[in-house]
PDB file of C-alpha atoms in Angstrom:
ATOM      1  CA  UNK A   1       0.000   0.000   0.000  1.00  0.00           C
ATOM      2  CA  UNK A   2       1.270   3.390  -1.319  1.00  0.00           C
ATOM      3  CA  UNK A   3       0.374   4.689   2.106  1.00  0.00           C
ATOM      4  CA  UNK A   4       2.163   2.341   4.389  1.00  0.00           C
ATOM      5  CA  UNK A   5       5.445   3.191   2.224  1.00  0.00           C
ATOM      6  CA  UNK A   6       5.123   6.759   2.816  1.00  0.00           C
ATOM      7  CA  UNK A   7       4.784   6.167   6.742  1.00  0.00           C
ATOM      8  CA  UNK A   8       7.163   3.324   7.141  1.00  0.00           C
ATOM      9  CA  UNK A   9      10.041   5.683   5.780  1.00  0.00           C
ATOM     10  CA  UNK A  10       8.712   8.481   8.358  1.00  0.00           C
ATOM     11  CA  UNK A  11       7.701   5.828  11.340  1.00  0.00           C
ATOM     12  CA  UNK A  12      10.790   7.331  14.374  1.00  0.00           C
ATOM     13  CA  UNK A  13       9.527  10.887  13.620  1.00  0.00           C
ATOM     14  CA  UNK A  14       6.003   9.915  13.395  1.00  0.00           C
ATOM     15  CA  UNK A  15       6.420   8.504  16.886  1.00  0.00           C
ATOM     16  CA  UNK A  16       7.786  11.429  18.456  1.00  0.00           C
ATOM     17  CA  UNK A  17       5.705  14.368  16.911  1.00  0.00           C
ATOM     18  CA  UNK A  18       2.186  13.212  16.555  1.00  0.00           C
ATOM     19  CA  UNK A  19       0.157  13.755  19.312  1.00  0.00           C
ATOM     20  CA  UNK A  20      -2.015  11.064  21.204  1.00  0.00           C
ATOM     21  CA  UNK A  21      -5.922  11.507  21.967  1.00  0.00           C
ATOM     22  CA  UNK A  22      -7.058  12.746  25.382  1.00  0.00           C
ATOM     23  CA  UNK A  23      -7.225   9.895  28.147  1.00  0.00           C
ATOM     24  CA  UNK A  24     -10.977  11.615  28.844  1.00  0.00           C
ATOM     25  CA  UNK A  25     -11.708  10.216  25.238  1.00  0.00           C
ATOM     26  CA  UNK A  26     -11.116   7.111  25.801  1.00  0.00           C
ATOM     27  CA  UNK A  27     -12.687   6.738  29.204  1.00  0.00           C
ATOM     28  CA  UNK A  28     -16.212   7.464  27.142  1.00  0.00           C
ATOM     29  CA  UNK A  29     -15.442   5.033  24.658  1.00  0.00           C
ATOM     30  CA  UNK A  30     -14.804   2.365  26.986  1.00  0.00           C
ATOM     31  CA  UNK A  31     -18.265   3.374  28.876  1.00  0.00           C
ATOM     32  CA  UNK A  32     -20.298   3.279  25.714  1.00  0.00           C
ATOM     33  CA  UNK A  33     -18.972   0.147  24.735  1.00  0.00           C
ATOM     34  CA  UNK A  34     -21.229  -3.071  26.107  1.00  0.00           C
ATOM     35  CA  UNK A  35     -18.234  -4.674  27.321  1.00  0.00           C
ATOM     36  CA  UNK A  36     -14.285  -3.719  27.755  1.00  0.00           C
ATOM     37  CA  UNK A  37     -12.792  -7.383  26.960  1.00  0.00           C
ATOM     38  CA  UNK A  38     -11.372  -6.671  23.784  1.00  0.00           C
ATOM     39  CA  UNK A  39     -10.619  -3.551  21.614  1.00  0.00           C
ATOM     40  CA  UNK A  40      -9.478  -3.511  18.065  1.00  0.00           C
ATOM     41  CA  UNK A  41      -7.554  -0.653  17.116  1.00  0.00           C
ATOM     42  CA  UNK A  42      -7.090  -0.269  13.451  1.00  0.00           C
ATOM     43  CA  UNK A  43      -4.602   1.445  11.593  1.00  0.00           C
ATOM     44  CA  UNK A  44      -2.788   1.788  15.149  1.00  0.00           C
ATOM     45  CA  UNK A  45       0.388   3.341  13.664  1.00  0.00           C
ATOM     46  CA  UNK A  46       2.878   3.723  16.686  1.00  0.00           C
ATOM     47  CA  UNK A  47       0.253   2.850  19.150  1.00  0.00           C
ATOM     48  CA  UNK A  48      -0.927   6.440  19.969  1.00  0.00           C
ATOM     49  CA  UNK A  49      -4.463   5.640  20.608  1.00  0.00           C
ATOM     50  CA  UNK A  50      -3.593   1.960  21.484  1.00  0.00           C
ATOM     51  CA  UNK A  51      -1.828   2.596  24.949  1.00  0.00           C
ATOM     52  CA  UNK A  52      -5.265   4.588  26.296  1.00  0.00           C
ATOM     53  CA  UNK A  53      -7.023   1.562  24.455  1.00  0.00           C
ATOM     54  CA  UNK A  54      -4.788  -0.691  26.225  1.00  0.00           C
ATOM     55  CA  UNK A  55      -5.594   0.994  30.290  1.00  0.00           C
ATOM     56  CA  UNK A  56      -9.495   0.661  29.363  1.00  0.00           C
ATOM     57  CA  UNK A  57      -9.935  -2.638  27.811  1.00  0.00           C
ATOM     58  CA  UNK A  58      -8.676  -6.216  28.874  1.00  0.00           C
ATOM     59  CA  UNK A  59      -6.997  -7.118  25.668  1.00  0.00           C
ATOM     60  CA  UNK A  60      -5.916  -4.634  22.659  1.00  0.00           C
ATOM     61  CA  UNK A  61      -5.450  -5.790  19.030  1.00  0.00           C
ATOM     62  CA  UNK A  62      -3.702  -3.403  16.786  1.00  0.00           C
ATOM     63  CA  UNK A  63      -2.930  -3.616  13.326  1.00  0.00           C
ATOM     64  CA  UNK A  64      -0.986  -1.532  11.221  1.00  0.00           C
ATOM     65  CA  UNK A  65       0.353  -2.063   7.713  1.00  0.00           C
ATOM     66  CA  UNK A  66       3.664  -0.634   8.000  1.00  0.00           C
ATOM     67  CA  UNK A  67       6.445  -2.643   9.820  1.00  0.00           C
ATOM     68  CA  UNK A  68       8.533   0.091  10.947  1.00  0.00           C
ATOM     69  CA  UNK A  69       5.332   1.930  12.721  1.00  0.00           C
ATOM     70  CA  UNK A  70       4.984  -1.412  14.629  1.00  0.00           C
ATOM     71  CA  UNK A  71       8.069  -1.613  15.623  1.00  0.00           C
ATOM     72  CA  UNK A  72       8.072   2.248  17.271  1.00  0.00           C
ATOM     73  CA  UNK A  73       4.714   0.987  19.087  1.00  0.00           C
ATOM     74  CA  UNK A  74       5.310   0.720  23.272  1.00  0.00           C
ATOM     75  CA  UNK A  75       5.537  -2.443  24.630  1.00  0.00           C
ATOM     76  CA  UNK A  76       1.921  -3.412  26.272  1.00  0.00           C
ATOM     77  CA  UNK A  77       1.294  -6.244  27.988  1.00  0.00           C
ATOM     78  CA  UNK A  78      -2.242  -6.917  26.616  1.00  0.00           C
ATOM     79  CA  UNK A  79      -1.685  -5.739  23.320  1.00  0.00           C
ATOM     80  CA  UNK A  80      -1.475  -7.818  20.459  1.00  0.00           C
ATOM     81  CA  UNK A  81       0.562  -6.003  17.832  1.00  0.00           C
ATOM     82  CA  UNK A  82      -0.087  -7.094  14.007  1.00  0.00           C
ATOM     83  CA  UNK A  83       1.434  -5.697  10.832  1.00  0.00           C
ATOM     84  CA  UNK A  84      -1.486  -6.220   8.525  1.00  0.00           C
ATOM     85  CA  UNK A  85      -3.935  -4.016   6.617  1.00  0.00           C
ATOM     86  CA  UNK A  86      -7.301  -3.485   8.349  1.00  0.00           C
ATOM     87  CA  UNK A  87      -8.735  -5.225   5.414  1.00  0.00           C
ATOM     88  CA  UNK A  88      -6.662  -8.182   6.345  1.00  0.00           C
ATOM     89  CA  UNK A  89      -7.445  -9.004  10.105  1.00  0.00           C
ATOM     90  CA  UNK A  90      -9.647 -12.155  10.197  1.00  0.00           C
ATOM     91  CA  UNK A  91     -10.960 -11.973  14.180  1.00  0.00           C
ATOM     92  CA  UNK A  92     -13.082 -14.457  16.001  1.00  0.00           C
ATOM     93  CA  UNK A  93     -16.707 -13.856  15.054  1.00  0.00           C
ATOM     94  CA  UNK A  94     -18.679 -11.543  17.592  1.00  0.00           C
ATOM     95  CA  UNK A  95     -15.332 -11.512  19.636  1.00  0.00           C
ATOM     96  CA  UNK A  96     -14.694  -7.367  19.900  1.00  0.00           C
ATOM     97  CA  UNK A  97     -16.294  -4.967  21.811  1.00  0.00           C
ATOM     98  CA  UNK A  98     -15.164  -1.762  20.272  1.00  0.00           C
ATOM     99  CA  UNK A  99     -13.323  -1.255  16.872  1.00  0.00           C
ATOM    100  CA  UNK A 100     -11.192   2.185  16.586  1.00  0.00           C
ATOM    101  CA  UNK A 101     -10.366   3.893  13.665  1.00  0.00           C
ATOM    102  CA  UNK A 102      -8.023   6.601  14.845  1.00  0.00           C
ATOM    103  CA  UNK A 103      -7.119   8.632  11.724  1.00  0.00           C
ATOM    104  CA  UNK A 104      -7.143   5.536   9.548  1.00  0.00           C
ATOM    105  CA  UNK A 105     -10.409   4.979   8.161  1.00  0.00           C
ATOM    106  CA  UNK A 106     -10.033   7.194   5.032  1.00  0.00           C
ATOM    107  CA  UNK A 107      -6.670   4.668   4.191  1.00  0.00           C
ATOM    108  CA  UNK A 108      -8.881   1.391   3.769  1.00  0.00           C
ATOM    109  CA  UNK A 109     -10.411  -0.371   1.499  1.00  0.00           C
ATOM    110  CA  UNK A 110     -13.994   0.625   2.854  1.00  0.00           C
ATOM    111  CA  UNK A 111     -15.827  -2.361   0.911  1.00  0.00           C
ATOM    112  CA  UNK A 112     -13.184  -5.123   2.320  1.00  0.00           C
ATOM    113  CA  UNK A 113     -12.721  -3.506   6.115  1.00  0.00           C
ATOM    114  CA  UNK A 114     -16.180  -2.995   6.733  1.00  0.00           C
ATOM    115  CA  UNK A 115     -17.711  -7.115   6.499  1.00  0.00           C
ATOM    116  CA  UNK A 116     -14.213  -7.512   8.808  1.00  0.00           C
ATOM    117  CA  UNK A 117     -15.665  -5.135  11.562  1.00  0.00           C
ATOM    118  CA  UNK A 118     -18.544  -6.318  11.218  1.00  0.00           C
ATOM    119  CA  UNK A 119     -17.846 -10.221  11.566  1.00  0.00           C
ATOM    120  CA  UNK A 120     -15.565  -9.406  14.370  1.00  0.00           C
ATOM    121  CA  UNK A 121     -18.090  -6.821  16.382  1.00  0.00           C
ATOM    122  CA  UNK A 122     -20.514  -8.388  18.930  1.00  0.00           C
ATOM    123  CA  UNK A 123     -24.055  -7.446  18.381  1.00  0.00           C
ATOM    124  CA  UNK A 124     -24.718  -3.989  19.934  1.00  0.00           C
ATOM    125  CA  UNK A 125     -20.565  -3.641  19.524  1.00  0.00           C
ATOM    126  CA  UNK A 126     -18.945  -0.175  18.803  1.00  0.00           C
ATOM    127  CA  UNK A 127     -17.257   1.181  15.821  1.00  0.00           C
ATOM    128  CA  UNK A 128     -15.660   4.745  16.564  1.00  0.00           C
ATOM    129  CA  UNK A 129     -14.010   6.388  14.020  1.00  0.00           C
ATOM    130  CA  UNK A 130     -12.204   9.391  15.079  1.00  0.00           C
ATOM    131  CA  UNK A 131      -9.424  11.798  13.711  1.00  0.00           C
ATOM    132  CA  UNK A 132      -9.017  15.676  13.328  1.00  0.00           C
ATOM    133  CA  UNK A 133     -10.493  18.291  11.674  1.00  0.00           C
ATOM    134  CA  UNK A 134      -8.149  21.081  10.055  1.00  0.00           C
ATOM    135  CA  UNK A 135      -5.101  22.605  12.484  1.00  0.00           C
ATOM    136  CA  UNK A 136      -6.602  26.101  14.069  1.00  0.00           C
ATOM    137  CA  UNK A 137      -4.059  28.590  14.199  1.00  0.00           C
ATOM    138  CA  UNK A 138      -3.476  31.905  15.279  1.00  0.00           C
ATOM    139  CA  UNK A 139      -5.027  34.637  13.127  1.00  0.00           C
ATOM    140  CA  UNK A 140      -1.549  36.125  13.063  1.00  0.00           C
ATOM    141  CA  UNK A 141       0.386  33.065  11.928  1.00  0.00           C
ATOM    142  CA  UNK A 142      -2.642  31.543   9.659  1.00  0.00           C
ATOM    143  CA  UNK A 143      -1.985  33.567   6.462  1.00  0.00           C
ATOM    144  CA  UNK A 144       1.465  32.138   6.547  1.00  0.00           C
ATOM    145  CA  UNK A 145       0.882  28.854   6.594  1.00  0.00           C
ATOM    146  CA  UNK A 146      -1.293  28.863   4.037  1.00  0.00           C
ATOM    147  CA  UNK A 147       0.650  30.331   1.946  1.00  0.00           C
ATOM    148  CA  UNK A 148       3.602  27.957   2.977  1.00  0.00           C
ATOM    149  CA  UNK A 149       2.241  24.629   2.013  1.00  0.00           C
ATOM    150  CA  UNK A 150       0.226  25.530  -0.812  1.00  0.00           C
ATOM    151  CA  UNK A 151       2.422  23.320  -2.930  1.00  0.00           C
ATOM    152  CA  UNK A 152       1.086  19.791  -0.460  1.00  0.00           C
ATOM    153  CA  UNK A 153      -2.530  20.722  -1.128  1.00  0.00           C
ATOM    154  CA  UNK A 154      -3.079  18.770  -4.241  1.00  0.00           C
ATOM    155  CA  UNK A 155      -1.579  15.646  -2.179  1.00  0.00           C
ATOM    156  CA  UNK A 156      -4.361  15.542   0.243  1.00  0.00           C
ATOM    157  CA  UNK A 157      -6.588  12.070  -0.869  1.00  0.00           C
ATOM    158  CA  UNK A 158     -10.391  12.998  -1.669  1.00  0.00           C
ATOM    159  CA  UNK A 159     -10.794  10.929   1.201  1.00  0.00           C
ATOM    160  CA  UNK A 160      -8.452  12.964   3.862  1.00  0.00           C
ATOM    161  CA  UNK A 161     -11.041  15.741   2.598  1.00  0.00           C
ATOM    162  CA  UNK A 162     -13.662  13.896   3.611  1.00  0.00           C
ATOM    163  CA  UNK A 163     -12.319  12.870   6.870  1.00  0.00           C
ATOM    164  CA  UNK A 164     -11.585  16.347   8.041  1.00  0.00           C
ATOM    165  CA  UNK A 165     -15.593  16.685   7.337  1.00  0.00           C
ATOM    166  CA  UNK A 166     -16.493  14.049   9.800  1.00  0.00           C
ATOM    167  CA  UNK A 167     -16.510  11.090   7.383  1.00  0.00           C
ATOM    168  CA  UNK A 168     -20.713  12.083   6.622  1.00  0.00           C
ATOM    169  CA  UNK A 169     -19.916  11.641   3.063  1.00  0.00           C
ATOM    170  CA  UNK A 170     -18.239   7.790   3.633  1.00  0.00           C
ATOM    171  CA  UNK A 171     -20.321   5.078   4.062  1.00  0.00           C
ATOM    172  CA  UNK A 172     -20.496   4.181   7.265  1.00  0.00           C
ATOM    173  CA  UNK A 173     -22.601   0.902   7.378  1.00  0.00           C
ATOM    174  CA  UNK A 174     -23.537   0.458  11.640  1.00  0.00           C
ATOM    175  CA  UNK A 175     -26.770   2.115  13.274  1.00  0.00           C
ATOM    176  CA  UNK A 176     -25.623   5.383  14.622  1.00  0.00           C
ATOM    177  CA  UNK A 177     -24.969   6.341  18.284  1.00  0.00           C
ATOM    178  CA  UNK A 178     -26.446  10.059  18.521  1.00  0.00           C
ATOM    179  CA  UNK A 179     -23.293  12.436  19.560  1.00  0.00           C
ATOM    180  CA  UNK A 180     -26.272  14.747  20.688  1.00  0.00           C
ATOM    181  CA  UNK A 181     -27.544  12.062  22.767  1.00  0.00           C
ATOM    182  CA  UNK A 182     -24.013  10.916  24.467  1.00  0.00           C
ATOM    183  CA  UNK A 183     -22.286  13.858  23.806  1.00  0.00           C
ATOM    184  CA  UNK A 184     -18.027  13.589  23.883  1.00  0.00           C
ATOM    185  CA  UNK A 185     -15.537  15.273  26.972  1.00  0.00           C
ATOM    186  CA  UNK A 186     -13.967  16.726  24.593  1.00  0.00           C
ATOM    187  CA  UNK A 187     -14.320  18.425  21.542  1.00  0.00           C
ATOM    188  CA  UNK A 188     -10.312  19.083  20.454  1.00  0.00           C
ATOM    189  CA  UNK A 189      -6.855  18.311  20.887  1.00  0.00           C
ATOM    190  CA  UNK A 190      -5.409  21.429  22.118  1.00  0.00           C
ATOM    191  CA  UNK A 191      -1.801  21.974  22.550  1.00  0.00           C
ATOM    192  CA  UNK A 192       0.584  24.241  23.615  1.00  0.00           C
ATOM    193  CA  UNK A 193       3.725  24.223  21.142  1.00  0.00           C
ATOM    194  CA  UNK A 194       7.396  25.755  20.359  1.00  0.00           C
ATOM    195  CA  UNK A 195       7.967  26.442  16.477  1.00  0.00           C
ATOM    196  CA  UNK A 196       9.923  22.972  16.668  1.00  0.00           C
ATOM    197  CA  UNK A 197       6.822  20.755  17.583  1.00  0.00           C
ATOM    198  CA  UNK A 198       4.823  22.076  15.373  1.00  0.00           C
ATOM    199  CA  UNK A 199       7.182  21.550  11.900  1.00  0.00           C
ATOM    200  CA  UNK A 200       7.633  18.040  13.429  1.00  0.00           C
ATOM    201  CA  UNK A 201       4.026  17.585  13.313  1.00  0.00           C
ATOM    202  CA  UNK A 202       3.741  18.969   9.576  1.00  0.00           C
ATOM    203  CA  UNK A 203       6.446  16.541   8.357  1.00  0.00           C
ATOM    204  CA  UNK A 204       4.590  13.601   9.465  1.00  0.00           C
ATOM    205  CA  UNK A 205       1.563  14.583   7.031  1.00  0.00           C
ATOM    206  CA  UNK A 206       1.394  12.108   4.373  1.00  0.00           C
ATOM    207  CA  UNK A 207       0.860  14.760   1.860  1.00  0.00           C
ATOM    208  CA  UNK A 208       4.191  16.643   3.002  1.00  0.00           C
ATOM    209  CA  UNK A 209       5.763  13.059   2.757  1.00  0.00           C
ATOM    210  CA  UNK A 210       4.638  12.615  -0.817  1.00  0.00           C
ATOM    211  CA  UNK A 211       5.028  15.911  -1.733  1.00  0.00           C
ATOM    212  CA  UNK A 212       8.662  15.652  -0.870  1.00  0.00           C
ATOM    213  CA  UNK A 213       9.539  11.748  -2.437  1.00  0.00           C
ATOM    214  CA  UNK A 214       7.733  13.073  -5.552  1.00  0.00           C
ATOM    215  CA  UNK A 215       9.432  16.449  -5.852  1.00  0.00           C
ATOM    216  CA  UNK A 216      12.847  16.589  -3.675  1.00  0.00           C
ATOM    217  CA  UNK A 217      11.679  19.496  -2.197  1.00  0.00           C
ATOM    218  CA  UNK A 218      11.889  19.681   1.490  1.00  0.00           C
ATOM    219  CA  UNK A 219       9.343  22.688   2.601  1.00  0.00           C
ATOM    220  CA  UNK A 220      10.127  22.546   6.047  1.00  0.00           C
ATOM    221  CA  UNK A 221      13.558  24.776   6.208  1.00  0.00           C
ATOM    222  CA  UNK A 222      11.433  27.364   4.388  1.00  0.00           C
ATOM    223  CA  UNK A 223       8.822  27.274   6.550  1.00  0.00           C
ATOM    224  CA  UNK A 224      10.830  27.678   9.515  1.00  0.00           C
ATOM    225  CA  UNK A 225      12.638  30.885   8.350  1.00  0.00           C
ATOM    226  CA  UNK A 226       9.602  32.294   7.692  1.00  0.00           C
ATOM    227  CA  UNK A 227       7.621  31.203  10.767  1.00  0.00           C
ATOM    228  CA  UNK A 228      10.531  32.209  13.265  1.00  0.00           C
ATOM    229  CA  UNK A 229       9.298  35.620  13.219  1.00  0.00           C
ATOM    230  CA  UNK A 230       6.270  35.440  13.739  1.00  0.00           C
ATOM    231  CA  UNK A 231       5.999  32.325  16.078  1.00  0.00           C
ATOM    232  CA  UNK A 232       8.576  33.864  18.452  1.00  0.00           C
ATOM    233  CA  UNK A 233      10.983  31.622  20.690  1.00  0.00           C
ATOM    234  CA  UNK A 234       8.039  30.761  23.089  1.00  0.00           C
ATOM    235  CA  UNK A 235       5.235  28.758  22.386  1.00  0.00           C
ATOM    236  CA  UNK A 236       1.734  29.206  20.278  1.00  0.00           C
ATOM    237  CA  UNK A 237      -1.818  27.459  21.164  1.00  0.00           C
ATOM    238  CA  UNK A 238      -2.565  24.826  18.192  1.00  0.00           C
ATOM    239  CA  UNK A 239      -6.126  23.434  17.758  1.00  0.00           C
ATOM    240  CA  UNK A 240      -7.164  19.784  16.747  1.00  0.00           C
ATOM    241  CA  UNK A 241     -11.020  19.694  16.471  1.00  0.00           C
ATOM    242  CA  UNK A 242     -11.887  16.518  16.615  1.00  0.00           C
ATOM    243  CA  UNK A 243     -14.379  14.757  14.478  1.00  0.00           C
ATOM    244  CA  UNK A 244     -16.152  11.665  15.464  1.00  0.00           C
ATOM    245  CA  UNK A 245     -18.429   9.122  14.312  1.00  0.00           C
ATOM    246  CA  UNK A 246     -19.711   6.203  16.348  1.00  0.00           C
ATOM    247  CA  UNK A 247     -22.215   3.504  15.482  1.00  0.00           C
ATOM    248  CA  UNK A 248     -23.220  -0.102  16.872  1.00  0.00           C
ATOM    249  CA  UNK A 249     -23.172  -3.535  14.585  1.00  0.00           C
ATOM    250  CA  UNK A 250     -26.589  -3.605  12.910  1.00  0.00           C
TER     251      UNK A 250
END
């Protein structure tokens, strides 16, 4: 898979810079699901959302198709660690209680994950899909970036596009758990981050990682002479809205 090249070659960095979800996330996850035995995390990368996974359920799968992001993943006691595609996991039949998609879903093969999730779901079991929205900057900073990594845009998937939507234009084939209803502890990812952090972040984007493999260019020395400036040598607030959609096993 095109995509598990472009992360295997960036797996140490993607470790270090991306950030995980909040524990408070995870907590209502694990109280909406019908049962915390077993979680499937899918698409686990380095295991970001798999070690909160991993405090709230018995027993973690996680599956990732990229070797090297496996082998930057913690070691967990009750995790089982896979390199495989999500499409690829065959799991005991109504043997998971929650399936995550943590910023993976737009990678798979919708029409050959979905029958997986749903053979390996119990009835009334959870599939969450969750990832972020666009980075919200500060007004002073925003023009710049834009401007900055104009050249990645046309390497964002359709489906990234989608994602940052809230996945309502994917199929998403489970009877839906009202956010309205159960609403979620939190609504963002918000950090607190030096001019360092945050072009550590950017060059784990897949489209900055394809952008540069496809063109040589490496945009992030420009972007840091031209952000110094205006970030300063302290730290700025960076926004993750999260976007989130849940549903139970038809």
């Amino acid at each position: 898979m095109a995509d598990a090249r472009v992360f295997s070659a960036a797996a140490v960095q993607y470790r270090q810079a991306r950030p995980g979800y909040p524990p408070a996330l995870f907590d209502w996850l694990a109280a909406l699901a019908s049962a915390r035995d077993l979680a499937w995390d899918v698409g686990c990368g380095s295991g970001q959302a798999t070690a909160e996974l991993s405090r709230c359920f018995a027993r973690v799968i996680a599956n990732d198709p990229a070797a090297e992001q496996i082998a930057q993943a913690p070691a967990l006691a009750n995790v089982d660690w896979r390199v495989a595609g999500g499409e690829d996991v065959v799991l005991d039949a109504g043997s998971v209680d929650l399936v995550l998609a943590a910023s993976s879903l737009h990678w798979m093969d919708l029409d050959r994950f979905y029958p997986r999730a749903q053979h390996a779901l119990k009835p009334g079991g959870l599939m969450v899909a969750v990832g972020y929205a666009r980075t919200v900057m500060p007004a002073h900073i925003r023009p710049a970036i834009t401007s900055l990594f104009a050249p990645i845009s046309c390497y964002w998937s359709d489906a990234h596009r989608r994602a940052w939507k809230g996945y309502d234009s994917m199929p998403f084939p489970f009877e839906p758990v009202s956010l309205v209803d159960h609403p979620p502890p939190v609504t963002a990812v918000d950090l607190v981050w030096t001019l360092d952090q945050y072009l550590a972040y950017t060059s784990t984007w897949s489209a900055m990682l394809e952008h540069r493999q496809a063109t040589g260019i490496d945009l992030i020395p420009m972007a840091r002479e031209t952000l110094a400036p205006l970030w300063g040598e302290g730290t700025q607030p960076v926004s993750m809205p999260l976007v989130l959609k849940l549903g139970r096993r038809l």
